Short mmCIF file of C-alpha atoms and ligand atoms in Angstrom, two decimals:
data_model
loop_
_atom_site.label_atom_id
_atom_site.label_comp_id
_atom_site.label_asym_id
_atom_site.label_seq_id
_atom_site.Cartn_x
_atom_site.Cartn_y
_atom_site.Cartn_z
CA MET B 28 199.30 -46.09 180.54
CA LYS B 29 199.13 -45.04 176.48
CA ARG B 30 198.68 -48.58 175.52
CA ALA B 31 195.93 -48.39 178.14
CA ILE B 32 194.12 -46.20 176.93
CA LEU B 33 194.56 -47.15 173.14
CA THR B 34 193.26 -50.53 174.55
CA ALA B 35 190.05 -48.98 175.62
CA ILE B 36 189.46 -46.73 172.27
CA MET B 37 189.58 -50.09 170.71
CA ALA B 38 187.30 -51.51 172.75
CA LEU B 39 185.06 -48.72 172.68
CA ALA B 40 185.50 -49.17 169.22
CA LEU B 41 184.37 -52.53 168.81
CA TYR B 42 181.17 -52.83 171.83
CA PRO B 43 180.18 -49.44 171.28
CA PHE B 44 178.21 -48.61 174.25
CA ALA B 45 174.31 -47.98 172.93
CA SER B 46 173.33 -45.43 175.55
CA ALA B 47 172.36 -45.55 178.89
CA GLN B 48 169.85 -48.41 178.37
CA MET B 49 169.41 -50.47 175.05
CA LYS B 50 165.90 -50.17 174.65
CA VAL B 51 164.93 -52.91 172.31
CA GLU B 52 161.45 -54.11 170.29
CA VAL B 53 161.29 -57.73 169.67
CA LYS B 54 158.25 -58.49 167.00
CA ILE B 55 156.94 -62.61 168.03
CA ASP B 56 154.63 -64.17 164.94
CA THR B 57 152.65 -65.84 166.85
CA ALA B 58 150.35 -67.24 163.60
CA PRO B 59 153.55 -68.77 161.89
CA GLU B 60 152.71 -69.98 158.37
CA ASN B 61 154.58 -73.27 157.88
CA GLY B 62 154.32 -74.19 161.50
CA GLN B 63 157.31 -75.80 162.49
CA VAL B 64 157.85 -77.45 165.90
CA ILE B 65 160.82 -77.66 167.68
CA PRO B 66 162.13 -81.16 168.00
CA LYS B 67 162.85 -82.23 171.65
CA GLU B 68 166.27 -83.68 170.18
CA ILE B 69 167.53 -80.50 169.50
CA TYR B 70 168.48 -80.96 173.55
CA GLY B 71 170.26 -83.70 173.10
CA GLN B 72 173.31 -84.62 175.30
CA PHE B 73 176.44 -86.27 174.22
CA ALA B 74 178.34 -88.86 177.04
CA GLU B 75 181.70 -90.07 176.04
CA HIS B 76 183.87 -92.96 177.19
CA LEU B 77 186.34 -89.63 178.27
CA GLY B 78 187.79 -88.59 181.61
CA SER B 79 185.29 -87.92 184.30
CA CYS B 80 182.41 -88.23 181.59
CA ILE B 81 180.90 -92.14 181.97
CA TYR B 82 183.14 -92.66 185.25
CA GLY B 83 182.52 -90.87 188.62
CA GLY B 84 180.41 -88.38 186.32
CA LEU B 85 177.30 -91.02 185.14
CA TRP B 86 178.53 -94.23 187.04
CA VAL B 87 179.91 -94.71 190.45
CA GLY B 88 179.39 -98.87 190.20
CA PRO B 89 177.01 -99.96 192.69
CA GLU B 90 179.54 -100.53 195.51
CA SER B 91 180.34 -97.36 195.35
CA GLU B 92 179.31 -95.26 199.18
CA ILE B 93 179.06 -92.60 196.63
CA PRO B 94 175.40 -92.77 196.99
CA ASN B 95 173.67 -94.74 194.08
CA VAL B 96 170.92 -96.66 192.28
CA ASP B 97 172.47 -99.73 190.31
CA GLY B 98 175.60 -97.68 190.00
CA TYR B 99 174.10 -94.67 188.84
CA ARG B 100 174.91 -91.23 190.57
CA CYS B 101 171.44 -91.02 193.00
CA ASP B 102 172.26 -86.81 192.03
CA VAL B 103 173.15 -86.67 188.62
CA LEU B 104 170.59 -89.31 187.67
CA GLN B 105 167.60 -86.49 189.29
CA ALA B 106 169.40 -83.44 188.12
CA LEU B 107 169.34 -85.12 184.24
CA LYS B 108 165.93 -86.39 184.53
CA GLU B 109 164.86 -82.75 185.66
CA LEU B 110 166.80 -81.33 182.55
CA LYS B 111 164.14 -83.64 180.44
CA VAL B 112 166.98 -85.29 178.63
CA PRO B 113 165.77 -86.60 175.21
CA VAL B 114 168.62 -88.13 173.56
CA MET B 115 172.02 -89.13 174.19
CA ARG B 116 174.81 -90.09 172.07
CA TRP B 117 177.08 -92.81 173.03
CA PRO B 118 179.89 -94.29 173.19
CA GLY B 119 181.75 -91.55 171.36
CA GLY B 120 183.32 -89.19 170.06
CA CYS B 121 186.55 -91.02 169.30
CA PHE B 122 186.64 -93.17 171.49
CA ALA B 123 183.22 -94.56 169.55
CA ASP B 124 186.12 -96.16 166.46
CA GLU B 125 188.44 -98.17 169.12
CA TYR B 126 185.31 -99.65 171.15
CA HIS B 127 184.22 -102.89 170.99
CA TRP B 128 180.70 -103.36 172.30
CA ARG B 129 181.42 -107.38 173.02
CA ASP B 130 183.60 -106.29 175.62
CA GLY B 131 181.09 -104.23 177.73
CA ILE B 132 179.17 -106.99 177.87
CA GLY B 133 178.93 -110.21 180.65
CA PRO B 134 179.85 -110.12 184.27
CA ARG B 135 181.90 -107.31 184.56
CA GLU B 136 185.27 -109.08 186.71
CA ASP B 137 185.48 -110.87 183.24
CA ARG B 138 185.59 -107.95 181.25
CA PRO B 139 188.87 -107.06 179.57
CA ARG B 140 190.57 -103.88 179.69
CA MET B 141 191.51 -101.44 177.23
CA VAL B 142 193.93 -98.43 176.64
CA ASN B 143 191.87 -95.57 175.91
CA SER B 144 194.28 -94.00 173.11
CA ASN B 145 192.06 -91.26 172.35
CA TRP B 146 191.75 -89.77 176.17
CA GLY B 147 194.92 -89.66 177.93
CA GLY B 148 195.83 -93.41 177.56
CA THR B 149 193.13 -94.10 180.71
CA VAL B 150 193.04 -97.69 181.43
CA GLU B 151 189.17 -98.72 180.55
CA ASP B 152 187.73 -101.20 182.57
CA ASN B 153 184.50 -102.32 180.09
CA SER B 154 182.64 -101.97 183.43
CA PHE B 155 179.92 -98.79 181.55
CA GLY B 156 178.71 -101.21 178.60
CA THR B 157 175.77 -101.60 176.18
CA HIS B 158 173.28 -102.60 179.26
CA GLU B 159 174.36 -100.01 181.88
CA PHE B 160 174.02 -96.78 179.07
CA LEU B 161 170.35 -98.73 177.71
CA ASN B 162 169.02 -99.11 181.37
CA LEU B 163 170.29 -95.34 181.77
CA CYS B 164 168.74 -94.21 178.99
CA GLU B 165 165.31 -96.58 180.49
CA MET B 166 165.98 -94.74 183.65
CA ILE B 167 165.89 -90.94 182.81
CA GLY B 168 163.46 -91.48 179.99
CA CYS B 169 166.00 -90.86 176.97
CA GLU B 170 166.37 -91.88 173.48
CA PRO B 171 169.61 -93.99 173.04
CA TYR B 172 172.05 -92.59 170.35
CA ILE B 173 174.53 -95.60 169.37
CA SER B 174 177.40 -93.97 167.52
CA GLY B 175 179.25 -97.19 166.05
CA ASN B 176 182.67 -98.18 164.82
CA VAL B 177 183.88 -97.83 161.45
CA GLY B 178 187.03 -96.92 162.30
CA SER B 179 188.86 -100.07 163.65
CA GLY B 180 185.78 -102.40 163.73
CA THR B 181 184.11 -104.81 161.16
CA VAL B 182 180.86 -104.42 159.49
CA GLU B 183 180.02 -107.56 160.97
CA GLU B 184 180.63 -106.53 164.39
CA LEU B 185 178.25 -103.21 164.18
CA ALA B 186 175.47 -105.92 162.37
CA LYS B 187 175.52 -108.15 165.49
CA TRP B 188 175.41 -105.08 168.15
CA VAL B 189 172.18 -103.68 166.54
CA GLU B 190 171.13 -107.40 166.52
CA TYR B 191 171.77 -107.73 170.17
CA MET B 192 169.90 -104.75 171.05
CA THR B 193 167.34 -105.01 169.16
CA ALA B 194 166.41 -108.51 168.09
CA ALA B 195 163.53 -110.68 170.19
CA ASP B 196 165.15 -113.69 168.88
CA GLY B 197 167.94 -115.38 167.12
CA PRO B 198 171.54 -115.87 168.62
CA MET B 199 172.06 -112.17 169.85
CA ALA B 200 168.56 -112.10 171.73
CA ARG B 201 170.03 -114.98 173.63
CA LEU B 202 173.12 -114.04 174.30
CA ARG B 203 171.57 -110.73 176.00
CA ALA B 204 168.93 -112.48 177.51
CA GLU B 205 172.02 -114.79 179.77
CA ASN B 206 173.53 -111.23 179.97
CA GLY B 207 170.27 -110.54 182.02
CA ARG B 208 168.06 -108.68 179.48
CA LYS B 209 165.57 -110.97 177.97
CA GLU B 210 163.48 -108.11 176.22
CA PRO B 211 164.76 -105.72 173.37
CA TRP B 212 165.88 -102.44 173.87
CA LYS B 213 163.99 -99.80 171.47
CA VAL B 214 167.20 -98.17 169.70
CA LYS B 215 166.61 -95.53 166.72
CA PHE B 216 169.89 -93.57 166.43
CA LEU B 217 172.61 -95.24 164.95
CA GLY B 218 175.34 -93.56 164.00
CA VAL B 219 177.49 -95.08 161.46
CA GLY B 220 181.23 -94.01 162.30
CA ASN B 221 182.37 -90.44 164.31
CA GLU B 222 184.48 -87.98 162.68
CA SER B 223 186.03 -89.85 159.66
CA TRP B 224 187.22 -87.70 158.43
CA GLY B 225 189.80 -87.43 161.42
CA CYS B 226 190.10 -90.00 164.81
CA GLY B 227 187.41 -92.40 162.48
CA GLY B 228 189.47 -93.37 160.35
CA ASN B 229 191.50 -90.64 158.25
CA MET B 230 189.53 -90.84 155.11
CA VAL B 231 188.45 -88.92 152.12
CA PRO B 232 184.95 -88.53 151.38
CA GLU B 233 184.21 -90.62 148.99
CA TYR B 234 185.70 -94.01 150.53
CA TYR B 235 184.20 -92.84 153.40
CA SER B 236 180.57 -92.60 151.76
CA HIS B 237 181.68 -95.99 150.07
CA LEU B 238 181.97 -97.66 153.06
CA TYR B 239 179.04 -96.05 155.05
CA ASN B 240 176.58 -97.49 152.08
CA ARG B 241 178.35 -101.37 152.78
CA TYR B 242 177.71 -100.89 156.42
CA GLN B 243 174.30 -99.64 157.04
CA THR B 244 173.29 -102.77 154.19
CA TYR B 245 173.88 -104.63 157.19
CA CYS B 246 172.39 -102.67 160.12
CA ARG B 247 168.91 -104.22 159.56
CA ASP B 248 165.26 -103.51 161.72
CA TYR B 249 164.97 -106.29 164.06
CA SER B 250 161.41 -106.92 165.73
CA GLY B 251 159.70 -103.68 165.17
CA ASN B 252 161.96 -101.56 165.61
CA ARG B 253 163.31 -99.29 163.26
CA LEU B 254 166.67 -97.70 162.62
CA TYR B 255 167.22 -93.95 161.60
CA LYS B 256 171.21 -93.89 160.76
CA VAL B 257 173.20 -91.09 160.30
CA ALA B 258 176.54 -90.89 158.75
CA SER B 259 179.32 -89.06 160.23
CA GLY B 260 179.68 -85.73 158.58
CA ALA B 261 181.93 -82.67 158.46
CA SER B 262 183.46 -80.84 160.40
CA ASP B 263 182.61 -77.27 161.00
CA TYR B 264 183.32 -75.34 156.75
CA ASP B 265 184.33 -78.92 155.53
CA TYR B 266 181.23 -78.31 152.38
CA ASN B 267 182.65 -80.66 150.64
CA TRP B 268 182.36 -83.27 152.68
CA THR B 269 178.67 -82.66 153.07
CA GLU B 270 178.58 -82.49 148.95
CA VAL B 271 180.02 -85.24 148.40
CA LEU B 272 177.72 -87.70 151.06
CA MET B 273 174.38 -86.47 149.71
CA LYS B 274 175.74 -87.36 146.61
CA ASN B 275 176.84 -91.25 146.83
CA ILE B 276 174.73 -91.64 149.80
CA GLY B 277 171.83 -90.00 149.84
CA SER B 278 168.45 -91.07 150.95
CA ARG B 279 169.89 -94.26 152.32
CA MET B 280 170.99 -91.99 155.41
CA HIS B 281 167.85 -90.73 157.42
CA GLY B 282 170.11 -87.94 158.82
CA VAL B 283 174.12 -85.91 157.84
CA SER B 284 176.16 -85.32 161.21
CA LEU B 285 177.99 -81.86 161.69
CA HIS B 286 180.44 -81.08 164.34
CA TYR B 287 181.06 -77.34 165.70
CA TYR B 288 182.80 -76.53 168.33
CA THR B 289 183.14 -72.80 169.93
CA VAL B 290 187.08 -72.86 170.47
CA LYS B 291 189.82 -70.34 169.49
CA GLY B 292 192.02 -72.03 167.89
CA TRP B 293 193.09 -75.97 167.49
CA ASN B 294 196.79 -75.05 167.65
CA GLY B 295 198.22 -73.86 171.00
CA SER B 296 196.06 -71.96 173.89
CA LYS B 297 192.22 -72.34 173.64
CA GLY B 298 191.92 -69.55 176.62
CA SER B 299 191.25 -70.12 180.21
CA ALA B 300 187.04 -71.67 181.08
CA THR B 301 186.83 -68.90 183.64
CA GLU B 302 190.09 -66.55 183.43
CA PHE B 303 189.10 -64.60 180.30
CA ASN B 304 188.44 -60.19 179.65
CA GLU B 305 186.26 -58.67 178.18
CA GLU B 306 187.51 -58.94 173.95
CA GLU B 307 187.82 -62.33 174.64
CA TYR B 308 183.98 -63.07 176.00
CA TYR B 309 182.94 -61.34 172.84
CA ASN B 310 185.26 -63.27 170.55
CA THR B 311 183.87 -66.25 172.08
CA LEU B 312 180.25 -65.00 171.91
CA GLY B 313 181.13 -64.35 167.80
CA LYS B 314 182.87 -67.56 167.78
CA ALA B 315 179.50 -69.79 168.62
CA VAL B 316 177.17 -67.58 166.41
CA GLU B 317 179.00 -68.05 163.75
CA VAL B 318 177.47 -71.73 164.03
CA GLU B 319 174.71 -69.87 161.76
CA PRO B 320 175.97 -69.21 158.40
CA VAL B 321 177.42 -72.18 158.68
CA ILE B 322 174.54 -74.35 159.18
CA VAL B 323 173.19 -72.02 156.63
CA LYS B 324 175.54 -73.54 153.92
CA HIS B 325 175.45 -76.98 154.41
CA ILE B 326 171.48 -76.77 154.40
CA ALA B 327 172.24 -75.26 150.96
CA ILE B 328 174.29 -78.12 149.78
CA MET B 329 171.63 -80.80 151.22
CA ASP B 330 168.47 -78.75 149.49
CA LYS B 331 170.50 -78.93 146.32
CA TYR B 332 170.22 -82.96 146.45
CA ASP B 333 167.64 -83.41 148.50
CA PRO B 334 164.77 -80.54 147.94
CA GLU B 335 162.15 -82.77 149.50
CA LYS B 336 164.12 -82.33 152.81
CA LYS B 337 163.96 -86.12 153.10
CA VAL B 338 167.65 -86.38 154.71
CA ASP B 339 168.17 -84.27 157.93
CA LEU B 340 171.31 -82.68 159.80
CA LEU B 341 172.61 -83.52 162.96
CA LEU B 342 175.01 -81.34 164.95
CA ASP B 343 175.69 -84.49 167.10
CA GLU B 344 178.17 -82.27 168.43
CA TRP B 345 178.63 -78.54 169.57
CA GLY B 346 179.39 -76.22 172.50
CA THR B 347 182.69 -74.58 174.08
CA TRP B 348 186.28 -75.98 174.16
CA PHE B 349 188.72 -74.24 176.56
CA ASP B 350 191.58 -75.56 178.18
CA VAL B 351 191.21 -78.22 180.59
CA GLU B 352 191.86 -76.99 184.35
CA PRO B 353 195.30 -76.47 185.55
CA GLY B 354 196.46 -79.73 187.30
CA THR B 355 194.37 -81.98 185.32
CA ASN B 356 194.78 -84.67 182.92
CA PRO B 357 195.48 -82.29 179.42
CA GLY B 358 193.80 -85.59 177.85
CA HIS B 359 190.58 -85.51 179.81
CA LEU B 360 189.41 -82.48 178.67
CA TYR B 361 187.96 -80.95 182.43
CA GLN B 362 186.68 -77.46 181.88
CA GLN B 363 184.72 -75.30 184.38
CA ASN B 364 181.71 -73.62 182.86
CA SER B 365 180.72 -69.51 183.51
CA MET B 366 177.81 -67.43 182.74
CA ARG B 367 180.10 -66.82 179.38
CA ASP B 368 179.27 -70.92 178.71
CA ALA B 369 175.74 -69.67 179.55
CA MET B 370 175.22 -67.74 176.88
CA VAL B 371 176.44 -69.45 174.10
CA ALA B 372 174.38 -72.54 175.18
CA ALA B 373 171.49 -69.30 174.69
CA LEU B 374 172.90 -68.06 171.28
CA SER B 375 173.00 -71.03 170.09
CA LEU B 376 170.13 -73.00 171.07
CA ASN B 377 168.24 -69.78 169.40
CA ILE B 378 169.93 -70.50 166.51
CA PHE B 379 169.05 -73.99 166.17
CA HIS B 380 165.46 -72.85 166.85
CA LYS B 381 165.32 -71.48 163.59
CA TYR B 382 166.69 -73.57 161.35
CA THR B 383 164.72 -76.97 162.62
CA GLU B 384 163.02 -77.21 159.44
CA ARG B 385 166.19 -79.58 158.36
CA LEU B 386 168.17 -79.39 161.73
CA LYS B 387 166.60 -82.17 163.59
CA MET B 388 169.28 -82.93 166.58
CA THR B 389 171.89 -81.67 168.45
CA ASN B 390 174.12 -83.15 171.08
CA ILE B 391 175.58 -80.34 173.01
CA ALA B 392 179.64 -82.01 174.19
CA GLN B 393 179.15 -83.37 176.69
CA ILE B 394 177.34 -84.57 179.55
CA ALA B 395 178.85 -84.35 182.73
CA ASN B 396 182.58 -83.38 183.46
CA VAL B 397 183.98 -82.77 179.63
CA LEU B 398 184.21 -79.85 178.19
CA GLN B 399 180.09 -77.61 178.03
CA SER B 400 178.92 -80.28 181.30
CA MET B 401 175.58 -80.08 182.36
CA VAL B 402 177.25 -81.35 185.20
CA LEU B 403 180.45 -81.60 186.89
CA THR B 404 181.02 -84.03 189.78
CA ARG B 405 184.43 -84.70 192.33
CA GLY B 406 183.68 -87.91 194.86
CA ASP B 407 179.91 -87.17 195.97
CA LYS B 408 179.89 -83.59 195.26
CA MET B 409 177.77 -82.58 192.70
CA VAL B 410 177.14 -78.62 191.25
CA LEU B 411 174.67 -77.63 188.08
CA THR B 412 176.55 -75.57 185.31
CA PRO B 413 174.99 -72.40 184.25
CA THR B 414 175.09 -74.20 181.10
CA TYR B 415 172.83 -76.42 182.48
CA HIS B 416 170.76 -74.24 184.33
CA VAL B 417 169.87 -72.56 180.17
CA PHE B 418 169.17 -76.12 179.41
CA ARG B 419 166.50 -76.39 181.96
CA MET B 420 165.12 -73.18 181.17
CA TYR B 421 165.00 -73.77 177.76
CA ASN B 422 163.58 -77.34 177.79
CA VAL B 423 159.47 -75.68 178.11
CA HIS B 424 160.94 -75.09 174.09
CA GLN B 425 160.70 -78.98 173.57
CA ASP B 426 158.06 -79.81 170.92
CA ALA B 427 156.55 -77.02 171.22
CA LEU B 428 155.29 -74.91 168.06
CA TYR B 429 158.15 -72.68 167.04
CA LEU B 430 157.33 -68.58 167.09
CA PRO B 431 159.81 -66.52 164.96
CA SER B 432 160.51 -63.84 166.35
CA ALA B 433 162.23 -60.25 165.15
CA CYS B 434 164.25 -58.45 167.39
CA ASP B 435 165.93 -54.70 166.20
CA ALA B 436 168.79 -54.61 168.73
CA GLU B 437 172.06 -53.47 167.99
CA LYS B 438 175.21 -55.69 167.30
CA PHE B 439 178.35 -55.74 168.51
CA THR B 440 181.54 -56.60 166.42
CA ASP B 441 183.93 -58.61 167.60
CA GLY B 442 188.00 -59.17 166.88
CA ASN B 443 187.09 -60.98 163.99
CA GLY B 444 184.98 -58.95 162.51
CA ARG B 445 182.24 -61.40 163.37
CA GLN B 446 178.73 -59.26 164.42
CA CYS B 447 176.50 -60.61 167.31
CA PRO B 448 173.31 -58.90 168.56
CA TYR B 449 173.42 -57.87 172.31
CA VAL B 450 169.65 -58.82 172.82
CA ASP B 451 168.55 -61.86 171.05
CA ALA B 452 164.79 -63.85 171.56
CA THR B 453 163.30 -66.80 170.95
CA ALA B 454 160.10 -68.02 170.92
CA SER B 455 157.14 -71.06 170.85
CA ARG B 456 154.17 -72.11 171.69
CA ASN B 457 152.89 -75.40 173.74
CA ALA B 458 150.50 -77.72 173.49
CA GLU B 459 148.09 -76.69 176.41
CA GLY B 460 148.76 -72.55 174.45
CA ALA B 461 151.01 -71.44 176.74
CA ILE B 462 154.04 -69.22 175.18
CA HIS B 463 157.19 -69.18 176.25
CA VAL B 464 159.80 -66.05 175.67
CA THR B 465 163.66 -66.36 176.33
CA LEU B 466 165.88 -63.26 175.94
CA THR B 467 169.33 -63.11 176.02
CA ASN B 468 171.11 -59.93 177.12
CA VAL B 469 174.87 -60.30 176.67
CA SER B 470 176.39 -56.69 177.01
CA LEU B 471 178.79 -56.34 179.71
CA ASP B 472 177.85 -53.60 180.88
CA GLU B 473 174.20 -52.23 179.12
CA ALA B 474 170.90 -52.80 180.80
CA ALA B 475 168.09 -53.51 178.29
CA THR B 476 164.51 -52.56 178.34
CA VAL B 477 162.74 -54.95 175.98
CA THR B 478 159.55 -54.34 174.54
CA ILE B 479 157.77 -58.22 173.36
CA ASP B 480 154.66 -57.50 170.81
CA LEU B 481 152.72 -60.54 171.27
CA ALA B 482 150.45 -59.44 168.76
CA GLY B 483 147.60 -59.15 171.18
CA ASN B 484 148.57 -62.86 172.90
CA ALA B 485 150.74 -60.64 176.57
CA LYS B 486 148.34 -62.17 178.88
CA PRO B 487 148.14 -61.25 182.48
CA ARG B 488 149.56 -64.58 184.12
CA ILE B 489 153.02 -64.21 183.22
CA THR B 490 155.55 -65.49 185.39
CA GLY B 491 159.49 -65.20 184.77
CA GLU B 492 163.01 -66.23 185.87
CA ILE B 493 166.51 -65.03 185.35
CA LEU B 494 169.94 -66.15 185.24
CA THR B 495 172.83 -63.42 186.21
CA ALA B 496 175.66 -63.35 188.00
CA GLU B 497 177.55 -60.57 189.60
CA THR B 498 180.52 -60.83 186.78
CA ILE B 499 180.64 -63.13 183.43
CA GLN B 500 183.47 -65.16 184.91
CA ALA B 501 180.68 -66.39 187.63
CA HIS B 502 180.45 -70.46 188.03
CA ASN B 503 179.72 -72.80 190.08
CA ASP B 504 182.34 -75.07 192.23
CA PHE B 505 182.44 -77.96 194.98
CA ASP B 506 182.08 -75.01 197.56
CA ARG B 507 180.18 -72.15 195.95
CA PRO B 508 177.95 -74.83 193.98
CA ASP B 509 175.07 -71.79 193.72
CA GLU B 510 177.07 -69.19 192.53
CA VAL B 511 174.90 -68.86 188.96
CA LYS B 512 171.39 -70.16 189.42
CA PRO B 513 168.61 -68.89 188.27
CA VAL B 514 165.77 -67.06 190.29
CA GLU B 515 162.45 -65.61 190.14
CA PHE B 516 161.82 -62.25 187.85
CA LYS B 517 159.18 -60.19 188.54
CA ASP B 518 161.01 -56.66 186.66
CA PHE B 519 158.54 -56.82 183.51
CA LYS B 520 155.18 -55.39 182.86
CA VAL B 521 152.22 -55.49 180.28
CA LYS B 522 151.52 -51.82 178.73
CA ASP B 523 149.40 -51.37 175.59
CA GLY B 524 148.62 -54.73 174.43
CA LYS B 525 153.12 -55.26 175.36
CA ILE B 526 155.23 -56.89 177.66
CA VAL B 527 158.21 -54.32 178.16
CA VAL B 528 161.10 -56.23 180.37
CA LYS B 529 163.66 -54.45 182.38
CA MET B 530 166.59 -56.58 181.85
CA PRO B 531 169.77 -56.48 183.71
CA ALA B 532 172.63 -56.64 181.86
CA LYS B 533 174.49 -60.22 181.07
CA SER B 534 171.33 -61.65 181.74
CA ILE B 535 168.82 -64.75 180.02
CA VAL B 536 165.57 -64.32 180.87
CA GLY B 537 162.29 -66.76 180.33
CA LEU B 538 158.96 -65.57 180.52
CA TYR B 539 156.02 -67.98 180.71
CA ILE B 540 153.08 -66.66 179.57
CA LEU B 541 149.88 -68.50 180.09
O1 AHR Q 617 183.90 -84.49 172.04
C1 AHR Q 617 185.61 -84.52 171.94
C2 AHR Q 617 185.63 -84.92 171.06
O2 AHR Q 617 185.58 -83.83 169.93
C3 AHR Q 617 185.24 -85.70 170.59
O3 AHR Q 617 185.11 -86.97 171.01
C4 AHR Q 617 185.67 -86.11 169.25
O4 AHR Q 617 184.28 -86.33 168.38
C5 AHR Q 617 185.73 -84.52 168.42
O5 AHR Q 617 187.13 -84.22 168.05
#
């Protein structure tokens, strides 16, 4: 009993109740001086040959009884089209550095099999290869981002892959045509290795940067295709990796990557995706928003070597990482996705919007059935996750002018001393002049009255939608696919030229101001 009282007092100290209802002011700069557009690639996705991300998630094969178009699941295709996926990274991840592209071309029945040693030792039949991936990108209208094998491949293998995908003429183009595709594809983004400090070869940055220079030399621009080359970047707080790459590679790379996961720790339990308490919830958000100082520090190093901002930063893996669902293969990283994940997604996107002068792409891990997914599938069933709904609500910000905002919300301090505002906001204006404001109230028990000052732009035609749920653990499962989904939101009014919004606790609100 005494312990329970003590825990309650500690919880109150960490997460104080602001008042009966929080009052928050958000001031939006509608005429920013250095008009910065939010690149659509900030909303990038990542699909790896891992668990059921590809097989069962995106691809079931043309012979499947699950409704499909040329082997791609109809339900997932439709969901991804509605999401407006701008770019998709493939085939890994760690898998990329063991992937040999020639195994994934030609008649499917003749393709060799391999053991996917990184991910549960599952046998990979290579039925989803270069053609299947690049055709999928064309079908959903997104840019492909190819992750090349540096760890166990060769310079020649990667060079020929680029030629196979993009050259209009020559031996690789002929081979491609024999395999059914005459026209080359457009492939812009090329990753030269993945996590080369770890599963991609356990290299030191000095060695990797020299290797990068060699690999990239032979990855040519064919037939009008222009490659955008990405060096395999740091994990989290490894600032030395970025420093060495900036020094040794410089403008021979168009971008350098960074990976940051919202994870409790790499050893031991990472916690359940759906069974967590209040303290774990706020700690997860604390870890998620710690990405901001991490981005800032990597950018500061890049600024030192590249003040003209020729090299971009790409956060090409991010998202929540919890324990796998009970009874599933630990190597398949299948986790559920709750309202907590929705909050992590929203807070992260708000942060990414601020740094797009340097941060040009991010890729959430991963698109289906792995880590913080957009969709979960089982047999012929599919559910959209709360994270999917956030990405759909936020896609109005793609390629829109960023409108910086200042929010005076109270902050909580998590169990690790990290601070995060209870209420947060992000805003943009699209080419048609519509302003979109997205608000997040992460508090578990406090509603908020948010007054938005749009400097006279609070026009009368405003529509809204809200994502919220009874509990923060709420999630969509195959028997309850619509437990968490956005609905119309009307609890706002225009008063004295400002928009006053009544936000319930644990909610995400999108306002569309026409
Ligand atoms: O997204 C899962 C794995 O996390 C990726 O394969 C790897 O790059 C990272 O460690």
